[in-house]
Each structure stands twice: as C-alpha cells, then as structure tokens.
PDB file of C-alpha atoms in Angstrom:
ATOM      1  CA  UNK A 207      64.845-139.557 108.394  1.00 76.00           C
ATOM      2  CA  UNK A 208      68.582-140.324 108.248  1.00 81.00           C
ATOM      3  CA  UNK A 209      68.928-139.240 111.871  1.00 84.00           C
ATOM      4  CA  UNK A 210      66.231-141.693 112.978  1.00 83.00           C
ATOM      5  CA  UNK A 211      67.851-144.515 111.015  1.00 88.00           C
ATOM      6  CA  UNK A 212      71.158-143.792 112.776  1.00 88.00           C
ATOM      7  CA  UNK A 213      69.405-143.788 116.159  1.00 88.00           C
ATOM      8  CA  UNK A 214      67.669-147.064 115.394  1.00 88.00           C
ATOM      9  CA  UNK A 215      70.939-148.620 114.242  1.00 88.00           C
ATOM     10  CA  UNK A 216      72.445-147.615 117.580  1.00 88.00           C
ATOM     11  CA  UNK A 217      69.458-149.120 119.444  1.00 89.00           C
ATOM     12  CA  UNK A 218      69.925-152.388 117.542  1.00 86.00           C
ATOM     13  CA  UNK A 219      73.549-152.520 118.699  1.00 85.00           C
ATOM     14  CA  UNK A 220      72.696-151.650 122.318  1.00 85.00           C
ATOM     15  CA  UNK A 221      69.992-154.303 122.513  1.00 85.00           C
ATOM     16  CA  UNK A 222      72.294-156.859 120.911  1.00 82.00           C
ATOM     17  CA  UNK A 223      74.944-156.067 123.531  1.00 82.00           C
ATOM     18  CA  UNK A 224      72.335-156.699 126.219  1.00 77.00           C
ATOM     19  CA  UNK A 225      71.557-160.041 124.566  1.00 73.00           C
ATOM     20  CA  UNK A 226      75.228-161.066 124.750  1.00 70.00           C
ATOM     21  CA  UNK A 227      75.391-160.124 128.435  1.00 75.00           C
ATOM     22  CA  UNK A 228      72.340-162.206 129.379  1.00 72.00           C
ATOM     23  CA  UNK A 229      72.703-165.207 127.090  1.00 72.00           C
ATOM     24  CA  UNK A 230      70.863-167.646 129.366  1.00 76.00           C
ATOM     25  CA  UNK A 231      67.761-165.435 129.336  1.00 76.00           C
ATOM     26  CA  UNK A 232      68.014-165.178 125.558  1.00 74.00           C
ATOM     27  CA  UNK A 233      68.215-168.972 125.163  1.00 80.00           C
ATOM     28  CA  UNK A 234      65.224-169.527 127.465  1.00 80.00           C
ATOM     29  CA  UNK A 235      63.174-166.868 125.666  1.00 78.00           C
ATOM     30  CA  UNK A 236      64.107-168.326 122.273  1.00 81.00           C
ATOM     31  CA  UNK A 237      63.023-171.823 123.316  1.00 82.00           C
ATOM     32  CA  UNK A 238      59.762-170.436 124.696  1.00 81.00           C
ATOM     33  CA  UNK A 239      59.120-168.506 121.484  1.00 80.00           C
ATOM     34  CA  UNK A 240      59.783-171.604 119.375  1.00 79.00           C
ATOM     35  CA  UNK A 241      57.455-173.665 121.581  1.00 81.00           C
ATOM     36  CA  UNK A 242      54.613-171.184 121.013  1.00 78.00           C
ATOM     37  CA  UNK A 243      55.233-171.292 117.261  1.00 78.00           C
ATOM     38  CA  UNK A 244      55.060-175.101 117.242  1.00 81.00           C
ATOM     39  CA  UNK A 245      51.958-175.025 119.462  1.00 79.00           C
ATOM     40  CA  UNK A 246      50.122-172.924 116.852  1.00 79.00           C
ATOM     41  CA  UNK A 247      50.803-175.527 114.163  1.00 82.00           C
ATOM     42  CA  UNK A 248      49.790-178.407 116.431  1.00 81.00           C
ATOM     43  CA  UNK A 249      46.514-176.616 117.157  1.00 79.00           C
ATOM     44  CA  UNK A 250      45.681-176.326 113.444  1.00 79.00           C
ATOM     45  CA  UNK A 251      46.615-179.963 112.770  1.00 79.00           C
ATOM     46  CA  UNK A 252      44.337-181.124 115.605  1.00 81.00           C
ATOM     47  CA  UNK A 253      41.541-178.819 114.430  1.00 75.00           C
ATOM     48  CA  UNK A 254      41.637-180.275 110.909  1.00 76.00           C
ATOM     49  CA  UNK A 255      42.283-183.907 111.884  1.00 76.00           C
ATOM     50  CA  UNK A 256      38.642-184.920 111.320  1.00 79.00           C
ATOM     51  CA  UNK A 257      37.481-182.378 108.760  1.00 77.00           C
ATOM     52  CA  UNK A 258      38.855-181.538 105.322  1.00 74.00           C
ATOM     53  CA  UNK A 259      37.863-177.855 105.382  1.00 79.00           C
ATOM     54  CA  UNK A 260      37.099-175.203 107.998  1.00 77.00           C
ATOM     55  CA  UNK A 261      34.824-172.393 106.820  1.00 74.00           C
ATOM     56  CA  UNK A 262      35.901-173.006 103.227  1.00 77.00           C
ATOM     57  CA  UNK A 263      39.635-173.154 104.045  1.00 80.00           C
ATOM     58  CA  UNK A 264      41.518-176.387 103.317  1.00 82.00           C
ATOM     59  CA  UNK A 265      43.930-177.834 105.845  1.00 82.00           C
ATOM     60  CA  UNK A 266      46.962-176.805 103.770  1.00 83.00           C
ATOM     61  CA  UNK A 267      45.646-173.248 103.442  1.00 84.00           C
ATOM     62  CA  UNK A 268      45.153-173.031 107.216  1.00 87.00           C
ATOM     63  CA  UNK A 269      48.729-174.200 107.772  1.00 88.00           C
ATOM     64  CA  UNK A 270      49.952-171.511 105.340  1.00 89.00           C
ATOM     65  CA  UNK A 271      47.850-169.018 107.315  1.00 90.00           C
ATOM     66  CA  UNK A 272      49.473-170.175 110.557  1.00 90.00           C
ATOM     67  CA  UNK A 273      52.973-170.059 109.034  1.00 91.00           C
ATOM     68  CA  UNK A 274      52.374-166.492 107.843  1.00 93.00           C
ATOM     69  CA  UNK A 275      51.046-165.583 111.293  1.00 92.00           C
ATOM     70  CA  UNK A 276      54.199-167.072 112.819  1.00 92.00           C
ATOM     71  CA  UNK A 277      56.423-164.919 110.582  1.00 94.00           C
ATOM     72  CA  UNK A 278      54.537-161.706 111.308  1.00 94.00           C
ATOM     73  CA  UNK A 279      54.307-162.475 115.035  1.00 92.00           C
ATOM     74  CA  UNK A 280      58.048-163.064 115.162  1.00 92.00           C
ATOM     75  CA  UNK A 281      58.752-159.694 113.550  1.00 94.00           C
ATOM     76  CA  UNK A 282      56.164-157.861 115.644  1.00 95.00           C
ATOM     77  CA  UNK A 283      57.205-159.272 119.020  1.00 92.00           C
ATOM     78  CA  UNK A 284      60.873-158.735 118.212  1.00 92.00           C
ATOM     79  CA  UNK A 285      60.402-155.076 117.295  1.00 93.00           C
ATOM     80  CA  UNK A 286      57.341-153.788 119.130  1.00 94.00           C
ATOM     81  CA  UNK A 287      55.531-155.809 121.805  1.00 91.00           C
ATOM     82  CA  UNK A 288      57.970-155.156 124.675  1.00 90.00           C
ATOM     83  CA  UNK A 289      57.860-151.455 123.868  1.00 93.00           C
ATOM     84  CA  UNK A 290      54.082-151.477 124.196  1.00 94.00           C
ATOM     85  CA  UNK A 291      54.382-153.300 127.534  1.00 91.00           C
ATOM     86  CA  UNK A 292      56.671-150.449 128.567  1.00 91.00           C
ATOM     87  CA  UNK A 293      54.207-147.601 127.817  1.00 91.00           C
ATOM     88  CA  UNK A 294      51.929-148.172 130.871  1.00 89.00           C
ATOM     89  CA  UNK A 295      55.022-148.447 133.078  1.00 88.00           C
ATOM     90  CA  UNK A 296      56.381-145.166 131.717  1.00 87.00           C
ATOM     91  CA  UNK A 297      53.075-143.404 132.383  1.00 85.00           C
ATOM     92  CA  UNK A 298      52.761-144.886 135.897  1.00 83.00           C
ATOM     93  CA  UNK A 299      56.318-144.131 136.979  1.00 82.00           C
ATOM     94  CA  UNK A 300      56.522-140.671 135.443  1.00 79.00           C
ATOM     95  CA  UNK A 301      59.433-141.697 133.206  1.00 83.00           C
ATOM     96  CA  UNK A 302      57.369-140.594 130.224  1.00 86.00           C
ATOM     97  CA  UNK A 303      58.312-137.030 131.235  1.00 85.00           C
ATOM     98  CA  UNK A 304      61.937-137.766 130.448  1.00 86.00           C
ATOM     99  CA  UNK A 305      61.065-139.264 127.063  1.00 86.00           C
ATOM    100  CA  UNK A 306      58.978-136.227 126.142  1.00 86.00           C
ATOM    101  CA  UNK A 307      62.076-134.088 126.700  1.00 86.00           C
ATOM    102  CA  UNK A 308      64.164-136.050 124.202  1.00 84.00           C
ATOM    103  CA  UNK A 309      64.963-134.097 121.005  1.00 86.00           C
ATOM    104  CA  UNK A 310      63.311-136.850 118.949  1.00 88.00           C
ATOM    105  CA  UNK A 311      59.728-137.809 118.228  1.00 91.00           C
ATOM    106  CA  UNK A 312      58.056-139.257 121.343  1.00 91.00           C
ATOM    107  CA  UNK A 313      56.149-141.905 119.370  1.00 91.00           C
ATOM    108  CA  UNK A 314      59.437-143.148 117.936  1.00 91.00           C
ATOM    109  CA  UNK A 315      60.949-143.298 121.434  1.00 91.00           C
ATOM    110  CA  UNK A 316      58.164-145.363 122.990  1.00 92.00           C
ATOM    111  CA  UNK A 317      57.737-147.631 119.951  1.00 92.00           C
ATOM    112  CA  UNK A 318      61.276-148.614 118.955  1.00 92.00           C
ATOM    113  CA  UNK A 319      63.450-148.441 122.073  1.00 90.00           C
ATOM    114  CA  UNK A 320      63.643-152.161 122.861  1.00 89.00           C
ATOM    115  CA  UNK A 321      64.373-155.012 120.434  1.00 90.00           C
ATOM    116  CA  UNK A 322      63.926-158.599 121.634  1.00 88.00           C
ATOM    117  CA  UNK A 323      65.940-160.862 119.372  1.00 86.00           C
ATOM    118  CA  UNK A 324      64.613-164.035 121.008  1.00 84.00           C
ATOM    119  CA  UNK A 325      61.456-163.822 118.877  1.00 88.00           C
ATOM    120  CA  UNK A 326      63.565-163.884 115.706  1.00 88.00           C
ATOM    121  CA  UNK A 327      63.406-167.703 115.716  1.00 88.00           C
ATOM    122  CA  UNK A 328      59.731-167.633 114.689  1.00 90.00           C
ATOM    123  CA  UNK A 329      60.585-166.107 111.314  1.00 92.00           C
ATOM    124  CA  UNK A 330      62.714-168.999 109.923  1.00 91.00           C
ATOM    125  CA  UNK A 331      60.246-171.497 111.442  1.00 90.00           C
ATOM    126  CA  UNK A 332      57.356-169.878 109.542  1.00 91.00           C
ATOM    127  CA  UNK A 333      59.350-169.522 106.314  1.00 92.00           C
ATOM    128  CA  UNK A 334      60.561-173.116 106.563  1.00 91.00           C
ATOM    129  CA  UNK A 335      57.001-174.436 106.952  1.00 89.00           C
ATOM    130  CA  UNK A 336      55.858-172.378 103.950  1.00 90.00           C
ATOM    131  CA  UNK A 337      58.625-173.696 101.672  1.00 88.00           C
ATOM    132  CA  UNK A 338      58.137-177.266 102.888  1.00 87.00           C
ATOM    133  CA  UNK A 339      54.377-177.158 102.344  1.00 85.00           C
ATOM    134  CA  UNK A 340      54.567-175.608  98.874  1.00 86.00           C
ATOM    135  CA  UNK A 341      57.233-178.128  97.895  1.00 84.00           C
ATOM    136  CA  UNK A 342      55.219-181.046  99.276  1.00 80.00           C
ATOM    137  CA  UNK A 343      52.052-179.990  97.476  1.00 77.00           C
ATOM    138  CA  UNK A 344      53.996-178.956  94.358  1.00 79.00           C
ATOM    139  CA  UNK A 345      52.361-175.536  94.390  1.00 79.00           C
ATOM    140  CA  UNK A 346      54.008-173.085  91.990  1.00 83.00           C
ATOM    141  CA  UNK A 347      54.669-169.633  93.463  1.00 86.00           C
ATOM    142  CA  UNK A 348      56.103-166.840  91.313  1.00 89.00           C
ATOM    143  CA  UNK A 349      58.597-164.223  92.461  1.00 90.00           C
ATOM    144  CA  UNK A 350      55.916-161.611  91.897  1.00 92.00           C
ATOM    145  CA  UNK A 351      53.641-163.392  94.367  1.00 91.00           C
ATOM    146  CA  UNK A 352      56.452-163.650  96.923  1.00 92.00           C
ATOM    147  CA  UNK A 353      57.251-159.929  96.653  1.00 94.00           C
ATOM    148  CA  UNK A 354      53.566-159.016  96.887  1.00 94.00           C
ATOM    149  CA  UNK A 355      53.152-161.354  99.871  1.00 94.00           C
ATOM    150  CA  UNK A 356      56.069-159.688 101.670  1.00 95.00           C
ATOM    151  CA  UNK A 357      54.717-156.216 100.885  1.00 96.00           C
ATOM    152  CA  UNK A 358      51.226-157.077 102.126  1.00 96.00           C
ATOM    153  CA  UNK A 359      52.736-158.671 105.225  1.00 95.00           C
ATOM    154  CA  UNK A 360      54.495-155.366 106.007  1.00 96.00           C
ATOM    155  CA  UNK A 361      51.181-153.528 105.624  1.00 96.00           C
ATOM    156  CA  UNK A 362      49.608-156.108 107.952  1.00 95.00           C
ATOM    157  CA  UNK A 363      52.415-155.424 110.425  1.00 96.00           C
ATOM    158  CA  UNK A 364      51.591-151.707 110.257  1.00 96.00           C
ATOM    159  CA  UNK A 365      47.924-152.421 111.036  1.00 95.00           C
ATOM    160  CA  UNK A 366      48.875-154.577 114.022  1.00 94.00           C
ATOM    161  CA  UNK A 367      51.305-151.903 115.233  1.00 96.00           C
ATOM    162  CA  UNK A 368      48.582-149.264 115.057  1.00 95.00           C
ATOM    163  CA  UNK A 369      46.076-151.444 116.934  1.00 94.00           C
ATOM    164  CA  UNK A 370      48.538-152.035 119.766  1.00 94.00           C
ATOM    165  CA  UNK A 371      49.643-148.406 119.813  1.00 95.00           C
ATOM    166  CA  UNK A 372      46.061-147.125 119.939  1.00 94.00           C
ATOM    167  CA  UNK A 373      45.173-149.475 122.783  1.00 92.00           C
ATOM    168  CA  UNK A 374      48.265-148.827 124.903  1.00 93.00           C
ATOM    169  CA  UNK A 375      48.014-145.061 124.382  1.00 93.00           C
ATOM    170  CA  UNK A 376      44.850-145.222 126.509  1.00 91.00           C
ATOM    171  CA  UNK A 377      47.077-145.975 129.512  1.00 88.00           C
ATOM    172  CA  UNK A 378      48.721-142.562 129.192  1.00 86.00           C
ATOM    173  CA  UNK A 379      45.512-141.050 130.596  1.00 83.00           C
ATOM    174  CA  UNK A 380      43.978-144.086 132.313  1.00 81.00           C
ATOM    175  CA  UNK A 381      47.033-145.467 134.090  1.00 75.00           C
ATOM    176  CA  UNK A 382      45.040-148.119 135.961  1.00 79.00           C
ATOM    177  CA  UNK A 383      44.505-149.999 132.703  1.00 80.00           C
ATOM    178  CA  UNK A 384      48.097-151.223 132.766  1.00 79.00           C
ATOM    179  CA  UNK A 385      47.080-154.779 131.799  1.00 85.00           C
ATOM    180  CA  UNK A 386      46.039-153.761 128.261  1.00 88.00           C
ATOM    181  CA  UNK A 387      49.189-155.273 126.648  1.00 86.00           C
ATOM    182  CA  UNK A 388      48.380-158.663 128.234  1.00 87.00           C
ATOM    183  CA  UNK A 389      44.868-158.491 126.768  1.00 87.00           C
ATOM    184  CA  UNK A 390      46.294-157.593 123.357  1.00 88.00           C
ATOM    185  CA  UNK A 391      48.460-160.719 123.288  1.00 86.00           C
ATOM    186  CA  UNK A 392      45.282-162.808 123.404  1.00 83.00           C
ATOM    187  CA  UNK A 393      43.113-160.638 121.169  1.00 84.00           C
ATOM    188  CA  UNK A 394      45.591-160.327 118.301  1.00 84.00           C
ATOM    189  CA  UNK A 395      45.825-164.125 118.139  1.00 82.00           C
ATOM    190  CA  UNK A 396      42.529-163.849 116.255  1.00 79.00           C
ATOM    191  CA  UNK A 397      44.565-162.869 113.179  1.00 79.00           C
ATOM    192  CA  UNK A 398      45.626-166.491 112.597  1.00 79.00           C
ATOM    193  CA  UNK A 399      42.046-167.618 111.916  1.00 78.00           C
ATOM    194  CA  UNK A 400      40.002-167.196 108.698  1.00 76.00           C
ATOM    195  CA  UNK A 401      37.728-164.162 108.561  1.00 73.00           C
ATOM    196  CA  UNK A 402      34.753-166.420 107.761  1.00 72.00           C
ATOM    197  CA  UNK A 403      35.004-167.871 111.275  1.00 70.00           C
ATOM    198  CA  UNK A 404      33.778-164.591 112.762  1.00 70.00           C
ATOM    199  CA  UNK A 405      30.877-163.959 110.407  1.00 67.00           C
ATOM    200  CA  UNK A 406      28.705-165.912 112.843  1.00 68.00           C
ATOM    201  CA  UNK A 407      29.081-163.055 115.332  1.00 67.00           C
ATOM    202  CA  UNK A 408      26.932-159.931 115.426  1.00 65.00           C
ATOM    203  CA  UNK A 409      27.726-157.184 112.916  1.00 63.00           C
ATOM    204  CA  UNK A 410      29.119-154.874 115.615  1.00 60.00           C
ATOM    205  CA  UNK A 411      31.559-157.480 116.933  1.00 65.00           C
ATOM    206  CA  UNK A 412      32.589-158.513 113.407  1.00 64.00           C
ATOM    207  CA  UNK A 413      33.308-154.900 112.393  1.00 71.00           C
ATOM    208  CA  UNK A 414      35.339-154.465 115.591  1.00 70.00           C
ATOM    209  CA  UNK A 415      37.421-157.560 114.768  1.00 77.00           C
ATOM    210  CA  UNK A 416      37.675-156.849 111.024  1.00 79.00           C
ATOM    211  CA  UNK A 417      41.097-155.086 111.108  1.00 83.00           C
ATOM    212  CA  UNK A 418      42.589-158.076 112.941  1.00 84.00           C
ATOM    213  CA  UNK A 419      41.139-160.534 110.439  1.00 84.00           C
ATOM    214  CA  UNK A 420      42.767-158.624 107.562  1.00 89.00           C
ATOM    215  CA  UNK A 421      46.327-158.695 108.912  1.00 91.00           C
ATOM    216  CA  UNK A 422      47.255-162.240 107.839  1.00 91.00           C
ATOM    217  CA  UNK A 423      44.388-163.413 105.635  1.00 90.00           C
ATOM    218  CA  UNK A 424      45.026-160.707 103.010  1.00 92.00           C
ATOM    219  CA  UNK A 425      48.741-161.535 102.399  1.00 93.00           C
ATOM    220  CA  UNK A 426      47.953-165.275 102.315  1.00 92.00           C
ATOM    221  CA  UNK A 427      45.305-164.738  99.650  1.00 91.00           C
ATOM    222  CA  UNK A 428      48.065-163.248  97.485  1.00 92.00           C
ATOM    223  CA  UNK A 429      49.842-166.621  97.524  1.00 90.00           C
ATOM    224  CA  UNK A 430      46.685-168.434  96.429  1.00 88.00           C
ATOM    225  CA  UNK A 431      45.604-165.832  93.836  1.00 87.00           C
ATOM    226  CA  UNK A 432      42.340-165.305  95.711  1.00 88.00           C
ATOM    227  CA  UNK A 433      42.631-161.598  96.479  1.00 90.00           C
ATOM    228  CA  UNK A 434      39.969-159.304  95.047  1.00 91.00           C
ATOM    229  CA  UNK A 435      40.309-155.613  94.220  1.00 93.00           C
ATOM    230  CA  UNK A 436      37.790-154.658  96.917  1.00 92.00           C
ATOM    231  CA  UNK A 437      39.844-156.540  99.535  1.00 91.00           C
ATOM    232  CA  UNK A 438      42.982-154.679  98.443  1.00 94.00           C
ATOM    233  CA  UNK A 439      41.263-151.296  98.817  1.00 95.00           C
ATOM    234  CA  UNK A 440      39.856-152.327 102.200  1.00 93.00           C
ATOM    235  CA  UNK A 441      43.265-153.515 103.388  1.00 94.00           C
ATOM    236  CA  UNK A 442      45.111-150.335 102.463  1.00 95.00           C
ATOM    237  CA  UNK A 443      42.207-148.158 103.599  1.00 95.00           C
ATOM    238  CA  UNK A 444      42.334-149.727 107.061  1.00 94.00           C
ATOM    239  CA  UNK A 445      46.142-149.349 107.235  1.00 96.00           C
ATOM    240  CA  UNK A 446      46.122-145.655 106.256  1.00 96.00           C
ATOM    241  CA  UNK A 447      43.178-144.881 108.551  1.00 96.00           C
ATOM    242  CA  UNK A 448      44.768-146.583 111.552  1.00 95.00           C
ATOM    243  CA  UNK A 449      48.105-144.851 110.944  1.00 95.00           C
ATOM    244  CA  UNK A 450      46.394-141.467 110.946  1.00 96.00           C
ATOM    245  CA  UNK A 451      44.109-142.183 113.905  1.00 95.00           C
ATOM    246  CA  UNK A 452      46.839-143.693 116.096  1.00 95.00           C
ATOM    247  CA  UNK A 453      49.134-140.712 115.492  1.00 95.00           C
ATOM    248  CA  UNK A 454      46.392-138.187 116.251  1.00 95.00           C
ATOM    249  CA  UNK A 455      45.281-140.103 119.352  1.00 94.00           C
ATOM    250  CA  UNK A 456      48.841-140.162 120.706  1.00 93.00           C
ATOM    251  CA  UNK A 457      49.182-136.405 120.262  1.00 92.00           C
ATOM    252  CA  UNK A 458      45.747-135.861 121.823  1.00 91.00           C
ATOM    253  CA  UNK A 459      46.560-138.066 124.836  1.00 90.00           C
ATOM    254  CA  UNK A 460      49.828-136.240 125.504  1.00 89.00           C
ATOM    255  CA  UNK A 461      47.924-132.964 125.778  1.00 86.00           C
ATOM    256  CA  UNK A 462      46.083-134.383 128.788  1.00 79.00           C
ATOM    257  CA  UNK A 463      48.961-136.371 130.251  1.00 77.00           C
ATOM    258  CA  UNK A 464      49.560-135.677 133.933  1.00 74.00           C
ATOM    259  CA  UNK A 465      52.959-136.676 135.247  1.00 68.00           C
ATOM    260  CA  UNK A 466      52.914-139.333 137.971  1.00 57.00           C
ATOM    261  CA  UNK A 467      56.005-137.729 139.472  1.00 54.00           C
ATOM    262  CA  UNK A 468      54.449-134.287 139.891  1.00 52.00           C
TER     263      UNK A 468
END
C-alpha cells in the first residue's frame, strides 16, 4: 500500500509539471470546466422557474443536488475520466501490453496514471454554492452531517468509478467500441437528477439506472436528514458489489486480451 501511495505521489508531481509546461491549455480547460458547472446550475434554475417542486424536490434541494454533483464531478474528472478515455486507446494501439508488464497492479496503472487539474475548479464552485445556499436559507448543518456527507460522497465516487471501469473494460476485448467513454459522459449526467424522475420508466430501465441515481441523491439526503436505513444498506451494497464485479471483470477480460501489436 505504501508503495502505491509513493507511486501516486510521483504521478501527481509529474502531471503537475505537465500543467506548468502547458499553462494555456490548463487555463482554457479550467474555463471550460467552470462553464459546464455554471450551465448545470442555470439548467436547474430554468427548470424550477415556474414550478415550486419537481417530483417532490424543492428548488433549493435541487440546487443542493446540483452543487453536490458539481463537487463529485470535479473530483471524478480530475482523477479518473481521462484515464478511462485512455483504456480503449491502449487496447487499440497495443500499449496495454507494456502496462501489463509493469511490476504494479494493471488496474492501478490504467485508472490513476493521468490527473487533470483543470477540473479542480468545480469543487470550490460546488462547495461555495452549498455554503451560500445554506446560509441564505438559514439551514443548520452539524459537523456530523458534513462528515457523513463527505463519506457518502466518497462511496458515490467509488460507484461511479466502478461503472466507468466496467464499461471501458469492454473495449479491451471489443476494441471497436472505443466511443464508450463519450457515451458515459452523457449517461452519468443522470446522477444530478432525483431518483423519482426515473420511476416513470419501465422496471428494467429503472433498475439499470438505479446505481447512477444513488451516487448523488444518497449523500444529499444526509444533509436533509431524509436518509432511511434501507437506502443506506442499498447504497453500500451497490458499492461493494460493483467493486467486486469490476475487479473480476477486468481480470476476466485480460485473460482474453489479444495484443493489437501481435
């Protein structure tokens, strides 16, 4: 474990050095990331401009949901999304062979190699909106709730990581499906909407989307003291299950991986 922490610390430094070298790209990416964060809030404000509630969620609660989504998205895109974009390229080019020869875990190599600091801006934007909204509405939040919210947000991050990892692992065997990461960018946006919105869909579609609907809604319910024991068990059950399945599926896919360079 210590060895992997040292490696990751080194990767953080290397990626930061790259950031310093290409500052104009970093500034452009940061502005783009901030624009997307603002766009999400504008969308919710427009959606609730003529109605007081949406599927039982008040306007303020939806903004908190969007702010929490912004925080998690900032963390996820900074740490993981570019790595998942890289997996199909590695499989197509045959560079995955080289990674499999590294004396470290292959899942670690493909998941944590690149860090994109430009998405970091979303985190203070989301946190700032949360503090402003709670202050404006004079909502009292305890330290216990904040700690629980952060913990549940990390678990939500794990679920989102596993969903992306499962989906992009498919490209190890089916290399023509290289556009899966682009699809995931759109699909995972579902997480910023209330789960009740999707209950109108068929049971099969709702069950398929259920993990995504848990990622943000569950931590937000901690802040509003609305979380039930059954939802907690479901949340952690999904996280543990997806961790196990994604790991097994990666190992299984590598057994049938055929090098593009051979």
